[in-house]
Amino acid sequence: MAADDVTPRLTHLDAAGAAHMVDVSEKAVTRREARARGVFRTTPEVIALIGSGGHRKGDVLAVARIAAIMGAKRTAELIPLCHPLPLDSVDVEFAPGTDAVTVTATAVTTGKTGVEMEALTAVTVAGLTLHDMVKAVDPAATMTDVALQRKTGGRSGDWTRDGEPHDSAEPAAPAAGIVDIHPGRRARIIVSSTRIAAGERTDATGPILREWLSQHGFDVAEPVIVADADITAAVTAALADRPSLLITTGGTGPTSDDHTPEATAPHLTTTLPGIAEALRETGRSSTPYSSLSRGLAGFAGRTLVVNLPGSRGGVRDGIKVLDPLIVHLFHLAGGGGHD
């Protein structure tokens, strides 16, 4: 499997080239913000009317601001493949100049997909409303340069348009695309299943994890498949190689054959119980049996170790939990601070 296949693709087209709505059910719920900007160009006379409140239609900017917020709320009804989002806030600012008004809209959500389109829609609707308000005086007015300026949150990380200043409280954004994990980190996967080791079943978890880790720039070896009784030796051997990350699947349940937590616990120098609880909580949205998992998470020296269930759904839930955390975890493991 190619670890560096990051060919850009249009996410709203399926393998056959047909338009479809992207499935975001497995993405993490995180805070996301987007800022867009556009320039409404008119005449100095119109700018004077807007500033003095002398326009016969009333407060031009107030009407445009309300329209922009309403437009952001209706984005999913206007753009066919956009997901409906619960907007936490929409802020619209106007900066009048000599013969133009710069419109800036910032949209915020806590959700599974970004708010870029909501911010862009707010700016566009504000421009349309400004045109409607002034067209009797200046029918030649135009709305130009509508563009996304920056976005934060989500799997693709933060992005800022060249020339746009960063907020002083936030670090500079990495390039959009694959999350900023240094390539060359080694990851190991162990699958604990007596039936798979005996050839009675096919492993469905290792390939999912290997693809995900490869997309993040990890050097990922073939998953090691062992019988449940051999998991202790397998974990010990894997950690002796000092990989950056060790993920196990299977053997986390309450039966007498499930030994993965016991194989993991003696090696952990720092436990991360919050991750283990998040894994169980995320799984409960799909099955109540998630509560039966005894999986652990923590650092064994500088190796991050995570126990995942032995099902495809459990692994996908694990990816949902780990994806927004993994960059920061390795930052901390490397001696970085919390800022």
Short mmCIF file of C-alpha atoms in Angstrom, two decimals:
data_model
loop_
_atom_site.label_atom_id
_atom_site.label_comp_id
_atom_site.label_asym_id
_atom_site.label_seq_id
_atom_site.Cartn_x
_atom_site.Cartn_y
_atom_site.Cartn_z
CA MET A 1 0.00 0.00 0.00
CA ALA A 2 1.41 3.38 -0.97
CA ALA A 3 1.98 5.50 2.11
CA ASP A 4 2.25 8.76 0.17
CA ASP A 5 -0.75 8.59 -2.16
CA VAL A 6 -2.30 11.99 -1.44
CA THR A 7 -3.62 12.71 -4.94
CA PRO A 8 -6.18 15.54 -4.68
CA ARG A 9 -9.72 14.52 -5.49
CA LEU A 10 -13.18 16.03 -5.49
CA THR A 11 -14.87 14.66 -2.39
CA HIS A 12 -18.38 15.26 -3.73
CA LEU A 13 -17.85 12.82 -6.62
CA ASP A 14 -18.02 9.07 -6.09
CA ALA A 15 -15.86 6.47 -7.85
CA ALA A 16 -18.17 6.57 -10.87
CA GLY A 17 -18.01 10.36 -11.10
CA ALA A 18 -21.56 10.89 -9.84
CA ALA A 19 -22.30 13.70 -7.39
CA HIS A 20 -23.11 12.60 -3.86
CA MET A 21 -23.29 13.99 -0.34
CA VAL A 22 -20.18 13.09 1.64
CA ASP A 23 -20.79 10.75 4.59
CA VAL A 24 -19.45 12.54 7.68
CA SER A 25 -20.91 10.13 10.25
CA GLU A 26 -17.46 8.90 11.30
CA LYS A 27 -15.88 12.34 11.65
CA ALA A 28 -15.25 13.85 15.05
CA VAL A 29 -17.39 16.68 16.42
CA THR A 30 -15.00 19.61 16.85
CA ARG A 31 -15.06 23.39 16.89
CA ARG A 32 -14.74 24.78 13.37
CA GLU A 33 -14.45 28.37 12.20
CA ALA A 34 -14.27 30.03 8.79
CA ARG A 35 -13.80 33.61 7.68
CA ALA A 36 -14.69 34.96 4.23
CA ARG A 37 -14.43 38.40 2.66
CA GLY A 38 -15.72 40.32 -0.33
CA VAL A 39 -15.72 43.90 -1.62
CA PHE A 40 -18.87 45.78 -2.63
CA ARG A 41 -17.81 48.48 -5.10
CA THR A 42 -19.98 51.53 -5.70
CA THR A 43 -19.57 55.32 -5.84
CA PRO A 44 -18.38 57.83 -3.24
CA GLU A 45 -21.88 59.34 -3.27
CA VAL A 46 -23.45 56.02 -2.29
CA ILE A 47 -20.86 55.49 0.43
CA ALA A 48 -21.76 58.91 1.82
CA LEU A 49 -25.47 58.02 1.80
CA ILE A 50 -24.78 54.74 3.59
CA GLY A 51 -22.62 56.45 6.21
CA SER A 52 -25.06 59.27 6.91
CA GLY A 53 -28.14 57.08 7.07
CA GLY A 54 -29.67 59.22 4.35
CA HIS A 55 -30.67 56.37 2.05
CA ARG A 56 -34.42 56.29 1.58
CA LYS A 57 -34.55 52.52 2.25
CA GLY A 58 -33.14 52.99 5.74
CA ASP A 59 -30.08 51.55 7.48
CA VAL A 60 -28.35 49.80 4.59
CA LEU A 61 -25.66 48.03 6.60
CA ALA A 62 -28.05 46.80 9.31
CA VAL A 63 -30.31 45.21 6.70
CA ALA A 64 -27.32 43.65 4.91
CA ARG A 65 -25.99 42.25 8.20
CA ILE A 66 -29.30 40.56 9.07
CA ALA A 67 -29.58 39.21 5.52
CA ALA A 68 -26.05 37.79 5.73
CA ILE A 69 -26.82 35.96 8.97
CA MET A 70 -30.05 34.61 7.53
CA GLY A 71 -28.21 33.51 4.40
CA ALA A 72 -25.60 31.62 6.43
CA LYS A 73 -28.39 29.75 8.21
CA ARG A 74 -29.93 28.71 4.88
CA THR A 75 -26.71 27.62 3.16
CA ALA A 76 -27.64 23.93 3.02
CA GLU A 77 -30.86 24.86 1.19
CA LEU A 78 -28.95 26.87 -1.41
CA ILE A 79 -25.88 24.68 -2.03
CA PRO A 80 -27.13 21.17 -2.89
CA LEU A 81 -24.45 19.00 -1.27
CA CYS A 82 -23.76 21.07 1.84
CA HIS A 83 -24.57 19.51 5.19
CA PRO A 84 -27.03 21.37 7.46
CA LEU A 85 -25.02 22.72 10.38
CA PRO A 86 -25.95 24.10 13.80
CA LEU A 87 -24.26 27.50 13.72
CA ASP A 88 -22.85 28.67 17.04
CA SER A 89 -22.32 32.20 15.74
CA VAL A 90 -22.19 34.31 12.59
CA ASP A 91 -20.42 37.66 12.82
CA VAL A 92 -20.65 40.15 9.94
CA GLU A 93 -18.47 43.26 9.72
CA PHE A 94 -18.53 46.15 7.24
CA ALA A 95 -15.57 48.44 6.55
CA PRO A 96 -16.63 51.35 4.30
CA GLY A 97 -13.94 53.00 2.18
CA THR A 98 -13.98 55.82 -0.35
CA ASP A 99 -15.95 53.94 -2.98
CA ALA A 100 -16.34 50.43 -1.57
CA VAL A 101 -17.48 48.44 1.45
CA THR A 102 -15.42 45.44 2.55
CA VAL A 103 -17.65 42.70 3.94
CA THR A 104 -16.19 40.12 6.33
CA ALA A 105 -18.17 37.19 7.73
CA THR A 106 -17.00 34.73 10.37
CA ALA A 107 -19.00 31.56 11.01
CA VAL A 108 -18.49 29.12 13.88
CA THR A 109 -19.94 25.67 14.49
CA THR A 110 -19.30 22.67 16.69
CA GLY A 111 -19.87 19.85 14.25
CA LYS A 112 -18.51 17.21 11.89
CA THR A 113 -17.81 19.38 8.85
CA GLY A 114 -16.56 22.87 8.17
CA VAL A 115 -18.39 26.20 7.85
CA GLU A 116 -16.53 27.61 4.85
CA MET A 117 -19.65 27.67 2.69
CA GLU A 118 -21.68 29.37 5.42
CA ALA A 119 -19.13 32.18 5.69
CA LEU A 120 -18.97 32.56 1.90
CA THR A 121 -22.75 32.55 1.63
CA ALA A 122 -23.03 35.24 4.32
CA VAL A 123 -20.64 37.51 2.41
CA THR A 124 -22.41 36.88 -0.90
CA VAL A 125 -25.89 37.51 0.50
CA ALA A 126 -24.64 40.69 2.18
CA GLY A 127 -23.36 41.86 -1.22
CA LEU A 128 -26.64 41.03 -2.94
CA THR A 129 -28.54 42.92 -0.26
CA LEU A 130 -26.27 45.94 -0.55
CA HIS A 131 -26.87 45.93 -4.30
CA ASP A 132 -30.62 45.72 -3.78
CA MET A 133 -30.49 48.63 -1.35
CA VAL A 134 -28.46 50.96 -3.61
CA LYS A 135 -29.37 49.88 -7.14
CA ALA A 136 -31.74 52.81 -7.62
CA VAL A 137 -28.80 55.16 -7.06
CA ASP A 138 -25.99 53.06 -8.55
CA PRO A 139 -27.13 50.16 -10.76
CA ALA A 140 -23.49 49.59 -11.78
CA ALA A 141 -22.42 48.57 -8.25
CA THR A 142 -20.58 45.24 -8.10
CA MET A 143 -19.60 42.61 -5.54
CA THR A 144 -16.07 41.34 -6.18
CA ASP A 145 -13.26 39.29 -4.67
CA VAL A 146 -15.48 37.00 -2.60
CA ALA A 147 -13.04 34.48 -1.12
CA LEU A 148 -12.35 32.31 1.88
CA GLN A 149 -9.68 33.90 4.06
CA ARG A 150 -9.08 31.26 6.71
CA LYS A 151 -10.52 28.14 8.31
CA THR A 152 -9.72 26.25 11.49
CA GLY A 153 -10.62 22.82 12.78
CA GLY A 154 -11.31 19.50 11.16
CA ARG A 155 -9.14 16.69 9.87
CA SER A 156 -7.45 18.79 7.19
CA GLY A 157 -6.17 21.21 9.83
CA ASP A 158 -6.03 25.00 9.67
CA TRP A 159 -5.63 27.02 6.50
CA THR A 160 -4.98 30.72 5.89
CA ARG A 161 -4.90 32.52 2.56
CA ASP A 162 -1.49 33.96 1.71
CA GLY A 163 -1.23 37.49 3.02
CA GLU A 164 -3.95 37.02 5.63
CA PRO A 165 -2.61 37.73 9.15
CA HIS A 166 -2.83 34.94 11.72
CA ASP A 167 -4.62 35.56 14.99
CA SER A 168 -1.90 36.24 17.53
CA ALA A 169 -3.32 33.66 19.95
CA GLU A 170 -3.11 30.85 17.43
CA PRO A 171 -0.12 29.08 15.87
CA ALA A 172 0.51 29.37 12.17
CA ALA A 173 -1.57 26.87 10.25
CA PRO A 174 -0.08 23.87 8.47
CA ALA A 175 -0.86 23.39 4.82
CA ALA A 176 -4.30 21.98 4.15
CA GLY A 177 -4.35 18.28 3.41
CA ILE A 178 -2.75 15.51 5.41
CA VAL A 179 -2.47 16.28 9.12
CA ASP A 180 0.96 17.55 10.18
CA ILE A 181 2.64 14.42 11.53
CA HIS A 182 6.31 14.07 10.65
CA PRO A 183 6.77 11.38 8.02
CA GLY A 184 8.90 8.44 9.02
CA ARG A 185 7.29 7.75 12.37
CA ARG A 186 6.91 4.00 12.76
CA ALA A 187 3.58 2.44 13.68
CA ARG A 188 2.84 -1.18 14.52
CA ILE A 189 -0.48 -3.03 14.53
CA ILE A 190 -1.21 -6.25 16.42
CA VAL A 191 -4.42 -8.19 15.82
CA SER A 192 -5.39 -10.52 18.68
CA SER A 193 -7.70 -13.25 17.39
CA THR A 194 -7.31 -16.99 17.69
CA ARG A 195 -9.70 -17.62 14.80
CA ILE A 196 -7.95 -15.20 12.44
CA ALA A 197 -4.55 -16.60 13.41
CA ALA A 198 -5.87 -20.09 12.59
CA GLY A 199 -7.09 -18.94 9.18
CA GLU A 200 -10.77 -19.41 10.04
CA ARG A 201 -11.56 -15.73 9.50
CA THR A 202 -10.10 -12.80 7.58
CA ASP A 203 -8.77 -9.79 9.44
CA ALA A 204 -10.88 -6.71 8.70
CA THR A 205 -9.32 -4.32 11.23
CA GLY A 206 -5.64 -4.22 10.32
CA PRO A 207 -6.16 -2.94 6.75
CA ILE A 208 -8.39 -0.09 7.99
CA LEU A 209 -5.79 1.03 10.50
CA ARG A 210 -2.91 0.64 8.08
CA GLU A 211 -4.60 2.83 5.47
CA TRP A 212 -5.41 5.52 8.04
CA LEU A 213 -1.89 5.55 9.47
CA SER A 214 -0.32 5.59 6.02
CA GLN A 215 -2.39 8.64 5.13
CA HIS A 216 -0.86 10.36 8.16
CA GLY A 217 2.68 9.66 7.01
CA PHE A 218 3.49 6.71 9.26
CA ASP A 219 5.78 3.90 8.21
CA VAL A 220 3.40 1.01 8.88
CA ALA A 221 4.46 -2.62 8.89
CA GLU A 222 2.08 -5.43 7.99
CA PRO A 223 -0.28 -6.14 10.90
CA VAL A 224 0.93 -8.94 13.15
CA ILE A 225 -1.83 -11.48 13.78
CA VAL A 226 -1.56 -13.63 16.90
CA ALA A 227 -3.74 -16.02 18.84
CA ASP A 228 -5.29 -14.54 21.97
CA ALA A 229 -2.96 -16.58 24.17
CA ASP A 230 0.10 -15.05 22.47
CA ILE A 231 -0.79 -11.36 22.82
CA THR A 232 1.51 -10.75 25.80
CA ALA A 233 4.60 -11.89 23.91
CA ALA A 234 3.54 -9.94 20.81
CA VAL A 235 3.08 -6.67 22.71
CA THR A 236 6.42 -7.10 24.48
CA ALA A 237 8.21 -7.78 21.19
CA ALA A 238 6.58 -4.82 19.44
CA LEU A 239 7.49 -2.39 22.22
CA ALA A 240 11.07 -3.64 22.26
CA ASP A 241 11.33 -2.23 18.72
CA ARG A 242 10.33 1.21 20.12
CA PRO A 243 7.81 2.32 17.49
CA SER A 244 6.12 5.70 17.83
CA LEU A 245 2.70 4.07 17.93
CA LEU A 246 1.35 0.61 18.76
CA ILE A 247 -2.31 -0.14 18.15
CA THR A 248 -3.83 -3.47 19.09
CA THR A 249 -7.22 -4.78 18.02
CA GLY A 250 -9.18 -7.52 19.72
CA GLY A 251 -8.91 -9.18 23.11
CA THR A 252 -10.43 -6.26 25.04
CA GLY A 253 -13.64 -7.96 26.19
CA PRO A 254 -14.51 -9.61 29.51
CA THR A 255 -14.09 -13.28 28.54
CA SER A 256 -11.37 -15.61 29.75
CA ASP A 257 -9.75 -15.48 26.28
CA ASP A 258 -9.36 -11.68 26.28
CA HIS A 259 -5.89 -10.74 27.51
CA THR A 260 -4.94 -7.54 25.67
CA PRO A 261 -5.40 -5.12 28.62
CA GLU A 262 -3.34 -7.42 30.86
CA ALA A 263 -0.65 -7.62 28.17
CA THR A 264 -0.58 -3.83 27.86
CA ALA A 265 -0.85 -2.55 31.44
CA PRO A 266 2.63 -3.55 32.73
CA HIS A 267 4.30 -1.54 29.97
CA LEU A 268 2.41 1.74 30.44
CA THR A 269 4.44 4.47 32.09
CA THR A 270 1.68 7.07 31.64
CA THR A 271 -1.97 6.10 31.32
CA LEU A 272 -4.50 8.06 29.27
CA PRO A 273 -7.85 6.99 30.74
CA GLY A 274 -9.69 9.79 28.96
CA ILE A 275 -8.90 8.25 25.58
CA ALA A 276 -10.08 4.81 26.69
CA GLU A 277 -13.32 6.31 28.00
CA ALA A 278 -13.82 8.31 24.80
CA LEU A 279 -13.42 5.10 22.79
CA ARG A 280 -16.15 3.42 24.82
CA GLU A 281 -18.42 6.46 24.71
CA THR A 282 -18.09 6.81 20.93
CA GLY A 283 -18.82 3.13 20.46
CA ARG A 284 -21.99 3.34 22.55
CA SER A 285 -23.63 5.37 19.78
CA SER A 286 -23.48 2.19 17.67
CA THR A 287 -23.76 -0.63 20.21
CA PRO A 288 -24.29 -0.91 23.98
CA TYR A 289 -21.65 -3.67 24.01
CA SER A 290 -19.00 -0.97 23.74
CA SER A 291 -19.28 -0.59 27.51
CA LEU A 292 -17.84 -4.10 27.89
CA SER A 293 -14.48 -3.11 26.40
CA ARG A 294 -11.59 -3.04 28.85
CA GLY A 295 -9.19 -1.44 26.38
CA LEU A 296 -6.40 0.80 27.68
CA ALA A 297 -4.48 3.75 26.27
CA GLY A 298 -1.27 5.39 27.36
CA PHE A 299 2.44 5.84 26.76
CA ALA A 300 4.99 3.08 27.18
CA GLY A 301 8.01 5.34 27.38
CA ARG A 302 7.59 7.42 24.20
CA THR A 303 5.44 4.86 22.41
CA LEU A 304 1.73 5.63 22.30
CA VAL A 305 -0.23 2.41 22.91
CA VAL A 306 -3.96 2.10 22.22
CA ASN A 307 -6.17 -0.99 22.57
CA LEU A 308 -9.09 -1.07 20.14
CA PRO A 309 -11.91 -3.61 19.83
CA GLY A 310 -11.62 -6.35 17.25
CA SER A 311 -14.46 -5.20 14.99
CA ARG A 312 -14.50 -2.90 11.98
CA GLY A 313 -16.96 -0.60 13.74
CA GLY A 314 -14.82 -0.48 16.87
CA VAL A 315 -11.74 0.42 14.85
CA ARG A 316 -13.59 3.13 12.94
CA ASP A 317 -14.84 4.54 16.24
CA GLY A 318 -11.25 4.48 17.47
CA ILE A 319 -10.08 6.45 14.45
CA LYS A 320 -12.79 9.04 15.13
CA VAL A 321 -11.45 9.52 18.65
CA LEU A 322 -7.74 9.46 17.78
CA ASP A 323 -7.79 11.55 14.62
CA PRO A 324 -8.17 14.99 16.27
CA LEU A 325 -5.77 14.07 19.12
CA ILE A 326 -2.86 12.33 17.50
CA VAL A 327 -0.87 15.38 16.39
CA HIS A 328 -1.01 16.93 19.85
CA LEU A 329 -0.19 13.63 21.54
CA PHE A 330 3.05 13.28 19.59
CA HIS A 331 3.81 16.94 20.19
CA LEU A 332 3.59 16.27 23.93
CA ALA A 333 5.55 13.03 23.63
CA GLY A 334 8.33 15.01 21.97
CA GLY A 335 8.55 17.37 24.93
CA GLY A 336 6.22 20.08 23.64
CA GLY A 337 3.91 22.18 25.79
CA HIS A 338 0.13 22.42 25.90
CA ASP A 339 -0.11 25.66 23.88
#
